[in-house]
mmCIF file of C-alpha atoms in Angstrom:
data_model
loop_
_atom_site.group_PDB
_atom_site.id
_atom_site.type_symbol
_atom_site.label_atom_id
_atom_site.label_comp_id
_atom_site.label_asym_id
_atom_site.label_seq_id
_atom_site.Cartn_x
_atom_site.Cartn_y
_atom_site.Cartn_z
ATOM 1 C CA UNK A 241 0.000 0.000 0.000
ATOM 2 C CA UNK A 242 1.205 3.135 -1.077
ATOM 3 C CA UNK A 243 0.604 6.774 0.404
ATOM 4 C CA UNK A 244 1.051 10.500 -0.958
ATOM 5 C CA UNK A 245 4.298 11.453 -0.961
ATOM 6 C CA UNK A 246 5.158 14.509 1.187
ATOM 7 C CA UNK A 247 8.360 16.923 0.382
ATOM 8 C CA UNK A 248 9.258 16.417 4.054
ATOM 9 C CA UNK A 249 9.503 12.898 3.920
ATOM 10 C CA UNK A 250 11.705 12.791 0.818
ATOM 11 C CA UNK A 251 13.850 15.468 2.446
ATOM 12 C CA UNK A 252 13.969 13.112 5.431
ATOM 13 C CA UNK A 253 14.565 9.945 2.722
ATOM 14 C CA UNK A 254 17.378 12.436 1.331
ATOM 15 C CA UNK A 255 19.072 13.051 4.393
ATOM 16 C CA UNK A 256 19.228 9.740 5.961
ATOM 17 C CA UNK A 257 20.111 7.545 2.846
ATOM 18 C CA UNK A 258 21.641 9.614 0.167
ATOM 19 C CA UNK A 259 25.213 8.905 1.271
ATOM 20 C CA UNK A 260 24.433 4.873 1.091
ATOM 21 C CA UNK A 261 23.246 4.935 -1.852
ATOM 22 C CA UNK A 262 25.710 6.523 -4.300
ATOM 23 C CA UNK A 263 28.220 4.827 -2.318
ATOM 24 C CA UNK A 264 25.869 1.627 -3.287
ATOM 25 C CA UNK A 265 25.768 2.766 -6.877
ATOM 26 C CA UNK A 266 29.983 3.193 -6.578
ATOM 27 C CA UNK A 267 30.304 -0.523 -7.226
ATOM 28 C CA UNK A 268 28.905 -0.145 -10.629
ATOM 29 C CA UNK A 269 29.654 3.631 -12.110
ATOM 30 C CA UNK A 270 31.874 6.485 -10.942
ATOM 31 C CA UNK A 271 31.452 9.118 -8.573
ATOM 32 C CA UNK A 272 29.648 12.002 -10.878
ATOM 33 C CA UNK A 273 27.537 8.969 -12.629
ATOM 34 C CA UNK A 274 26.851 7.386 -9.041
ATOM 35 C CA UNK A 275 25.466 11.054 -7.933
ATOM 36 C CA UNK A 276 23.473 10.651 -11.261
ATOM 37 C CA UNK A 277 21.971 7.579 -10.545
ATOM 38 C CA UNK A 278 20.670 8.636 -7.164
ATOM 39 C CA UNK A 279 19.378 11.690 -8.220
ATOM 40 C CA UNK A 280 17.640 10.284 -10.861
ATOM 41 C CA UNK A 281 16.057 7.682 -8.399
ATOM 42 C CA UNK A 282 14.721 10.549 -6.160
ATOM 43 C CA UNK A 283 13.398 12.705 -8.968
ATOM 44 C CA UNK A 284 11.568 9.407 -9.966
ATOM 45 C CA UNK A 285 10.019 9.238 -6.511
ATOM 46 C CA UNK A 286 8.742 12.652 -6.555
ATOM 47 C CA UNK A 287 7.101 12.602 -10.060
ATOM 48 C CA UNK A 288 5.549 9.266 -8.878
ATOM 49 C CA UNK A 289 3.738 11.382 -6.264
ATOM 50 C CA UNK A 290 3.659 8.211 -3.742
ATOM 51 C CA UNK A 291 5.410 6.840 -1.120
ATOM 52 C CA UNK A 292 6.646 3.550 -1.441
ATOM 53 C CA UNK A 293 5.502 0.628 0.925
ATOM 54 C CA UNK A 294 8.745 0.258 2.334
ATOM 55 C CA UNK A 295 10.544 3.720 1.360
ATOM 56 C CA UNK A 296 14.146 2.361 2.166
ATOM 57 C CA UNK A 297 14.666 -0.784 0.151
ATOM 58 C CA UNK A 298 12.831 0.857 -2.865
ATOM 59 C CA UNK A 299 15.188 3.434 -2.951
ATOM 60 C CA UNK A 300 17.733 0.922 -2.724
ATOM 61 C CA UNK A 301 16.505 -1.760 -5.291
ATOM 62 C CA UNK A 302 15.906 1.696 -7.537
ATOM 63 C CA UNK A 303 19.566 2.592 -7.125
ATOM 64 C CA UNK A 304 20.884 -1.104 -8.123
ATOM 65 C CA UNK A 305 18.999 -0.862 -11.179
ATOM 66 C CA UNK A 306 19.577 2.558 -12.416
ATOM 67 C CA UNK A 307 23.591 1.775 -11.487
ATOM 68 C CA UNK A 308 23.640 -1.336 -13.479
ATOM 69 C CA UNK A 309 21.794 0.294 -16.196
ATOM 70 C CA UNK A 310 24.146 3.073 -16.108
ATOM 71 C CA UNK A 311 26.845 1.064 -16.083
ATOM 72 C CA UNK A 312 26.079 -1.620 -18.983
ATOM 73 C CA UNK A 313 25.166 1.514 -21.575
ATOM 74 C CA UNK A 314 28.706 2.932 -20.505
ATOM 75 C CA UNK A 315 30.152 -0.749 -21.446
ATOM 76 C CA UNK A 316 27.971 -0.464 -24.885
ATOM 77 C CA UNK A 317 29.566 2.600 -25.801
ATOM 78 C CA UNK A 318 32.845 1.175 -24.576
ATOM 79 C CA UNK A 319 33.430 4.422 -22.215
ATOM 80 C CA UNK A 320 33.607 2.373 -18.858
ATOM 81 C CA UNK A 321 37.729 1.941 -18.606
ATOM 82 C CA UNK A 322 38.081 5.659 -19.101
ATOM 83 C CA UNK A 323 35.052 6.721 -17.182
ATOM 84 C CA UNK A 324 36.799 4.738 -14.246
ATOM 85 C CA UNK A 325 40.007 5.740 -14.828
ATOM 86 C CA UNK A 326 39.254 8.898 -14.898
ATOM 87 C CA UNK A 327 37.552 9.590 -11.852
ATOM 88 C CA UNK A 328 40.020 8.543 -8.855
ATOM 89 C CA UNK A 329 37.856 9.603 -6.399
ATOM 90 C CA UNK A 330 37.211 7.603 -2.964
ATOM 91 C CA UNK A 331 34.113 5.760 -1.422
ATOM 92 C CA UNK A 332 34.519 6.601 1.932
ATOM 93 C CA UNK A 333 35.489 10.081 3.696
ATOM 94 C CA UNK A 334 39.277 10.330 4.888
ATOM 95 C CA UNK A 335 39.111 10.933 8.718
ATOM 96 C CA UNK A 336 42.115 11.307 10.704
ATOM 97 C CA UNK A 337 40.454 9.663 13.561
ATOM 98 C CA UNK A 338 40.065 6.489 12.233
ATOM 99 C CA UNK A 339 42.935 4.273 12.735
ATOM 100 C CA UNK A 340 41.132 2.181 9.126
ATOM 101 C CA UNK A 341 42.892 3.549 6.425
ATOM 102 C CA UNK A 342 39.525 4.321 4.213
ATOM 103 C CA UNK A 343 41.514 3.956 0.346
ATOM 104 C CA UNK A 344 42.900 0.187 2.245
ATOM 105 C CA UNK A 345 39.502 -0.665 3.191
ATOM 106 C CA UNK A 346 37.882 0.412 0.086
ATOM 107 C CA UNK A 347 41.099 -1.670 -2.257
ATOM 108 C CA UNK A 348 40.147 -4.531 0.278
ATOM 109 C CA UNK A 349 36.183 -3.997 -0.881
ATOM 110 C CA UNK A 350 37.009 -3.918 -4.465
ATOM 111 C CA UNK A 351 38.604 -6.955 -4.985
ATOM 112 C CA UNK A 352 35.495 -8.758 -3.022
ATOM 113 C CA UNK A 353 33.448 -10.890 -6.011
ATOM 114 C CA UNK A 354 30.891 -8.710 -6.762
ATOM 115 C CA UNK A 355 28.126 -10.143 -5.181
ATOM 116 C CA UNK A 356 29.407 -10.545 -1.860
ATOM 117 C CA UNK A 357 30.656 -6.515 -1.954
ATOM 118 C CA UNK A 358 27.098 -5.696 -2.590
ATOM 119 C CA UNK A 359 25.964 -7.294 0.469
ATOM 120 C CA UNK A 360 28.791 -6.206 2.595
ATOM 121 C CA UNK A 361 27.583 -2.582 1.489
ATOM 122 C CA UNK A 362 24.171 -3.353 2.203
ATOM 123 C CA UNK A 363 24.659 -4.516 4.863
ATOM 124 C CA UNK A 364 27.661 -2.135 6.593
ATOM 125 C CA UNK A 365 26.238 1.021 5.195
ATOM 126 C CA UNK A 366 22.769 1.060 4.384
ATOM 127 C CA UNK A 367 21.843 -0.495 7.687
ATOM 128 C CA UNK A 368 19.604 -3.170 5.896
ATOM 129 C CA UNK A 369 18.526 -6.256 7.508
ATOM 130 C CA UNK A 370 19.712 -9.466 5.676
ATOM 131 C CA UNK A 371 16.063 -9.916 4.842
ATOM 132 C CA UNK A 372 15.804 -6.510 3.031
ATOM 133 C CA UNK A 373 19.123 -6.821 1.491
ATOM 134 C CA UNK A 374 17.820 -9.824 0.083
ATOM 135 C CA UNK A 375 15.214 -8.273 -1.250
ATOM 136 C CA UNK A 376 16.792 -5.633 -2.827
ATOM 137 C CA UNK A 377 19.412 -7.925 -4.379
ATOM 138 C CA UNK A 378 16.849 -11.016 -5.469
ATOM 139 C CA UNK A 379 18.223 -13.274 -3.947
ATOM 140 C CA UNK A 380 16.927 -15.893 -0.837
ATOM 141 C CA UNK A 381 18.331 -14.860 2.705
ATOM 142 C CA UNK A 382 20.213 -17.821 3.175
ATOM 143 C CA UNK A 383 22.216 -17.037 0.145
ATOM 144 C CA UNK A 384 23.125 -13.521 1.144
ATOM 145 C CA UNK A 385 23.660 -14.512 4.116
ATOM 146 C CA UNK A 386 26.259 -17.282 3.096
ATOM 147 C CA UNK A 387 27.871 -14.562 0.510
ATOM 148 C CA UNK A 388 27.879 -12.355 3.478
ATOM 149 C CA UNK A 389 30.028 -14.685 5.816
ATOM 150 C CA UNK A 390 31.996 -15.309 3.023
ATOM 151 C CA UNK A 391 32.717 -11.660 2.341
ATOM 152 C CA UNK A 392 33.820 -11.062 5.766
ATOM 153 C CA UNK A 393 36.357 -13.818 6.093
ATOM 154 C CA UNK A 394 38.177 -12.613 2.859
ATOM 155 C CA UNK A 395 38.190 -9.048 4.043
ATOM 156 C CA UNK A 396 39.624 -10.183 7.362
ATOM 157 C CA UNK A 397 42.276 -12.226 5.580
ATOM 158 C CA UNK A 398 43.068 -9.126 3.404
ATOM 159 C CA UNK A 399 42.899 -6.283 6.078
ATOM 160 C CA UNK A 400 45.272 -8.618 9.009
ATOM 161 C CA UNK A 401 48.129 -9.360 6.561
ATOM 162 C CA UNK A 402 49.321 -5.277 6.902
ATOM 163 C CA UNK A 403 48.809 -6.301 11.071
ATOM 164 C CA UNK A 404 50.542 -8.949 10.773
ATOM 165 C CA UNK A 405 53.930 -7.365 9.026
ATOM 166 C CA UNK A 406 54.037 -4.485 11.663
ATOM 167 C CA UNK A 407 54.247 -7.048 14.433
ATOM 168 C CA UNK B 660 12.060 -11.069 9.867
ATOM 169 C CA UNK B 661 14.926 -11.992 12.452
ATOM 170 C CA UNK B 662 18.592 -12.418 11.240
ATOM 171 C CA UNK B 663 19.866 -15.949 9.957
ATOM 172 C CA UNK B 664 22.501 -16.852 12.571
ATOM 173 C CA UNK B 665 24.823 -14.683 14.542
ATOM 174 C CA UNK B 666 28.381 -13.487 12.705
ATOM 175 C CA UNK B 667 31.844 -14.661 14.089
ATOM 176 C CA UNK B 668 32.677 -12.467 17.328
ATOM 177 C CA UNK B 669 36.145 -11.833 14.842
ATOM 178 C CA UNK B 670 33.928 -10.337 12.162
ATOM 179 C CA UNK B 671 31.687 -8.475 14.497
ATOM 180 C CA UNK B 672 35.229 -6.641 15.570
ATOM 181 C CA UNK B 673 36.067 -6.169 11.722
ATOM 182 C CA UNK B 674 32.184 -4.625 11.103
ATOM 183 C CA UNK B 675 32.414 -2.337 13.732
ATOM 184 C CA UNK B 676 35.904 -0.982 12.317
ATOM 185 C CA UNK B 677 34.685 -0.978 8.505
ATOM 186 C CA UNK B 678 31.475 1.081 9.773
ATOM 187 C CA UNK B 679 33.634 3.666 11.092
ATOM 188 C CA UNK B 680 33.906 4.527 7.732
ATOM 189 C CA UNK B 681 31.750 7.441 5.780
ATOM 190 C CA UNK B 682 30.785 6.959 2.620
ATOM 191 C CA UNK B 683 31.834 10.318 0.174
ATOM 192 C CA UNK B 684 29.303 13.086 1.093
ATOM 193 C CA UNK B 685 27.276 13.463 -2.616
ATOM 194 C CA UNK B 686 28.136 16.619 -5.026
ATOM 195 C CA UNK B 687 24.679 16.776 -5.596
ATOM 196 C CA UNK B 688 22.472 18.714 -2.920
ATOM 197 C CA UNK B 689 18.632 18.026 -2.070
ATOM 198 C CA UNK B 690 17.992 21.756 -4.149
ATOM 199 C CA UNK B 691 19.224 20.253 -7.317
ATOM 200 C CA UNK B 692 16.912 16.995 -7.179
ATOM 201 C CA UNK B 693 14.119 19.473 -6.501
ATOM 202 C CA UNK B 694 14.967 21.511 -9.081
ATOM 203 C CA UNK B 695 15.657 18.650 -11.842
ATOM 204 C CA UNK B 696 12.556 17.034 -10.856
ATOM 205 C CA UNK B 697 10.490 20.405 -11.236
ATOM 206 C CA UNK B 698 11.922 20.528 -14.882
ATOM 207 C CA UNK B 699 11.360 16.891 -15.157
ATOM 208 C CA UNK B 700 7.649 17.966 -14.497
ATOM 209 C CA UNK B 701 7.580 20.643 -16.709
ATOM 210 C CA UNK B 702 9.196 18.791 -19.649
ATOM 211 C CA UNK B 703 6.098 15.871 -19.331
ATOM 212 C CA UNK B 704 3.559 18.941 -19.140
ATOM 213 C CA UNK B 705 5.364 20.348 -22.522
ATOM 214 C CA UNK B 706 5.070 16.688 -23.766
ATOM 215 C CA UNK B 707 1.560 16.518 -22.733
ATOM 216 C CA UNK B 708 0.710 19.382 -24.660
ATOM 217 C CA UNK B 709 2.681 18.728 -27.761
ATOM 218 C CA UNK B 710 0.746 15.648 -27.834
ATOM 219 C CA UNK B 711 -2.592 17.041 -27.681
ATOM 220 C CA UNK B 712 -1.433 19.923 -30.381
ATOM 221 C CA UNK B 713 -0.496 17.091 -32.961
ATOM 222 C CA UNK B 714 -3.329 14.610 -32.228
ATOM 223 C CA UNK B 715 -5.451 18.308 -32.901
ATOM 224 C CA UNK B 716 -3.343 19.066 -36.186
ATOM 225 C CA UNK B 717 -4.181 15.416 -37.228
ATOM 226 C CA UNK B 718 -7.816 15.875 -36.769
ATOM 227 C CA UNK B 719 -7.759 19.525 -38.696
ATOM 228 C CA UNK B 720 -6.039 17.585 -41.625
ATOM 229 C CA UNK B 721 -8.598 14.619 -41.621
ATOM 230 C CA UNK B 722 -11.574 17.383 -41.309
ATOM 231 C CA UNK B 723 -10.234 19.246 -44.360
ATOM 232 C CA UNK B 724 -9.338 15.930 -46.452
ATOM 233 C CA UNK B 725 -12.630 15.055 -45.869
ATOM 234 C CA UNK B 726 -14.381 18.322 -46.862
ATOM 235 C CA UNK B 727 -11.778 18.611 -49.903
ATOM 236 C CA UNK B 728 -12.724 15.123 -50.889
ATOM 237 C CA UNK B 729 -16.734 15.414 -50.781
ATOM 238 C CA UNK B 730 -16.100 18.539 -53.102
ATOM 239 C CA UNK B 731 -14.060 16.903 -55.833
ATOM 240 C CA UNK B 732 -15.678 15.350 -58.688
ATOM 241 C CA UNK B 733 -15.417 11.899 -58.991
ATOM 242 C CA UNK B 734 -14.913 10.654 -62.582
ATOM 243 C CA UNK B 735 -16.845 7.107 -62.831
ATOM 244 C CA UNK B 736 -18.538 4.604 -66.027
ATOM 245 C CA UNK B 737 -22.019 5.407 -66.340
ATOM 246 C CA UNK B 738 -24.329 3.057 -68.046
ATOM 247 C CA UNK B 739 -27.078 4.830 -70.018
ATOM 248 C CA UNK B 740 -29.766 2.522 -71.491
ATOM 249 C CA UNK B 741 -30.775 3.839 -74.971
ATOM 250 C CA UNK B 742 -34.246 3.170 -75.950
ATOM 251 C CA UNK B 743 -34.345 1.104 -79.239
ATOM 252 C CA UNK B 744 -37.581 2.293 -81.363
ATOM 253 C CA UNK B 745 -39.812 -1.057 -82.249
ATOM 254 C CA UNK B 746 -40.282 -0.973 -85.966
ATOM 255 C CA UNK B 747 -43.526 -2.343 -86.648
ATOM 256 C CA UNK B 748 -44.107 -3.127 -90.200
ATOM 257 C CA UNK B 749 -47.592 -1.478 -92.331
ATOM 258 C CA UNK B 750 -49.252 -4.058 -94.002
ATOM 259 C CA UNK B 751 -50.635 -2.571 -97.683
ATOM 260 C CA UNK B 752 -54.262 -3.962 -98.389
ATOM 261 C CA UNK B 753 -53.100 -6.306 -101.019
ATOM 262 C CA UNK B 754 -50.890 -7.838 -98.564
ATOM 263 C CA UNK B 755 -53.747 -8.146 -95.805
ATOM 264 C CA UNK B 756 -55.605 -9.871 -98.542
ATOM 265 C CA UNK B 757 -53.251 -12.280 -99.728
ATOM 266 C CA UNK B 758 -52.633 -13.456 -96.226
ATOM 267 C CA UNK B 759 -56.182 -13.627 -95.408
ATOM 268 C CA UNK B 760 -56.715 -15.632 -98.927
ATOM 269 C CA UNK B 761 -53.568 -17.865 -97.981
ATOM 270 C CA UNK B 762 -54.834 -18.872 -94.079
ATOM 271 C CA UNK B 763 -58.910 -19.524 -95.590
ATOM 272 C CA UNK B 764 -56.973 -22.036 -97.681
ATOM 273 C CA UNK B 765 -54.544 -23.117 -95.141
ATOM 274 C CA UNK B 766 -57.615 -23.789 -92.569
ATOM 275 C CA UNK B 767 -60.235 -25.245 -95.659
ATOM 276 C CA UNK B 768 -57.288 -28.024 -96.278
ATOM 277 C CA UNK B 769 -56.584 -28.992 -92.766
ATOM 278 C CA UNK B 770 -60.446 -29.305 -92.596
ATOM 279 C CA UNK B 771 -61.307 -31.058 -95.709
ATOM 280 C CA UNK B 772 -58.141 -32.530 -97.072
ATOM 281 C CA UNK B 773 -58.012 -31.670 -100.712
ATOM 282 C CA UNK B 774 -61.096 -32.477 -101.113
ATOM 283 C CA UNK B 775 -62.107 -28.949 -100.071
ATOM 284 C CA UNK B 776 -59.513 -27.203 -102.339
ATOM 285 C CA UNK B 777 -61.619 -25.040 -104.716
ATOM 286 C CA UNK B 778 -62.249 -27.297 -108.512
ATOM 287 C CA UNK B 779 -60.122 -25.747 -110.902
ATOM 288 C CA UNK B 780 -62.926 -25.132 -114.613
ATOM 289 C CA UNK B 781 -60.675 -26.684 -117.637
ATOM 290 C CA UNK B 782 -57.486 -27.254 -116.157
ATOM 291 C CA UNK B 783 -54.763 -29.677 -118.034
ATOM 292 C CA UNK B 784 -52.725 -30.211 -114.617
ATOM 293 C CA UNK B 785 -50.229 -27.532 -116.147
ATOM 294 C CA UNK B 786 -48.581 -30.059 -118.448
ATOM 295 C CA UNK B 787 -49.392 -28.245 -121.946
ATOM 296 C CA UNK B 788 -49.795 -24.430 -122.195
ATOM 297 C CA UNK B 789 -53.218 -23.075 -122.092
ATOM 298 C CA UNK B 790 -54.413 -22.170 -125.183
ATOM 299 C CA UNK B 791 -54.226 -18.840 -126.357
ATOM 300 C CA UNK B 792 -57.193 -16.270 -125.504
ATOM 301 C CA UNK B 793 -59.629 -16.580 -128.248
ATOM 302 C CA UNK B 794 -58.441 -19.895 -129.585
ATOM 303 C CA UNK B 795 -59.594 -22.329 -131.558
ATOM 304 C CA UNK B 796 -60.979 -19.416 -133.807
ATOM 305 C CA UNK B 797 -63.450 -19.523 -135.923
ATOM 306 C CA UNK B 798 -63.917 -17.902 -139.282
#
């Protein structure tokens, strides 16, 4: 069931989620493309004039296929390798803070299969439940769940090895 | 829904590092998706209309096509059935008499046979010419 949309609730939508989402649509297109791809997402909401049943994993499920839209026209027109090459910049926000070194953590991400780096990103950044990651990726919860497990075992092997040589 | 089993207490230390992370803040502000999506509006409104003008044009052009076409004139075979005079033929008198003289005759045999054919005075059966008027002739 569907209700009218309100500005204030897409604002709120905006606000929350944004962020997750191009960093979602990341895995598939580059940074300008990603913004793109979520912009286009919300301007689809708002011409719709209706609030999704469940708001969050439409936006989400809207984002994956916009992305890999996006991302197999670029491959048509044989644009991708430049597009990518071209745009160096990161996923996540430097912060002196954080002991994680964000460009390690996001080289450790990348060379995840891409399946399981879609659920780790669900899962890590959008705050989805397996269940709704499941859903937004088509897949049955067991099986995002496994790819999940998996995902986090090869990031742990990846991320202790520079632990291990400063001991 | 509740979660499929719980994660390694290793990996729970690894998520709670990774999620330190931000994602990039986006280039794009909330403004600009309001903006693009009021043009977005405005472009299906143009499209609206621009449908509606050439569904309009069509129907002017089909009005006026039809109009033009019940004007025209249309060229086509027309049969035309003459009417052929009967000639009826005018009997003379003579004729009329002859006939009637024939069909007396023609009824008179199939009644009577030959028997009823009228008796011919001094006839030879047309073997030998009659003799001449006057003839034998005395002196």
């Amino acid at each position: 069931m569907t209700q009218p949309l309100r500005d204030a609730t897409v604002a709120e939508l905006f606000a929350a989620h944004s962020q997750a989402l191009q960093l979602y649509a990341r895995q598939w297109v580059g940074a300008v493309e990603a913004d793109d791809v979520v912009q286009r997402v919300f301007v689809k909401m708002l011409a719709s004039g209706r609030l999704p049943q469940d708001a969050r994993t439409w936006l989400f499920r809207c984002v994956r296929n916009e992305a890999i839209g996006a991302w197999r026209s670029a491959r048509r027109r044989g644009r991708r390798e430049q597009a990518v090459a071209a745009d160096a910049s990161e996923w996540f926000e430097a912060r002196p803070e954080i002991l994680l070194d964000a460009r390690a953590a996001q080289s450790a991400l990348e060379s995840l299969p891409d399946d399981q780096r879609e659920v780790v990103m669900l899962r890590l950044w959008s705050g989805l439940t397996l269940a709704e990651v499941a859903d937004v990726v088509g897949a049955a919860v067991s099986t995002v769940h496994a790819r999940y497990q998996a995902a986090l075992e090869s990031l742990r092997k990846i991320m202790e090895v520079p632990c291990k040589n400063q001991e | 829904m509740q979660e499929p089993g719980m994660i390694d207490p290793r990996d729970r230390e690894l998520v709670n590092v990774l999620q330190q992370l931000q994602p990039a803040p986006m280039r794009t502000s909330r403004e600009q998706i309001w903006y693009r999506a009021g043009l977005e509006a405005g472009r299906r409104r143009v499209k609206v209309w621009r449908g509606v003008a050439a569904v309009m044009m069509l129907a002017a052009g089909a009005a006026m096509w039809a109009r033009l076409g019940a004007r025209g004139t249309a060229e086509r075979p027309v049969l035309v059935r003459q009417e052929v005079p009967v000639v009826v033929g005018v009997e003379s008198e003579e004729e009329r008499a002859s006939a009637a003289a024939y069909y007396r005759l023609r009824d008179t045999v199939a009644q009577d046979g030959l028997a009823g054919l009228p008796r011919v005075e001094g006839g030879n059966g047309g073997a030998a010419p009659s003799a001449p008027r006057g003839w034998p002739m005395e002196f």
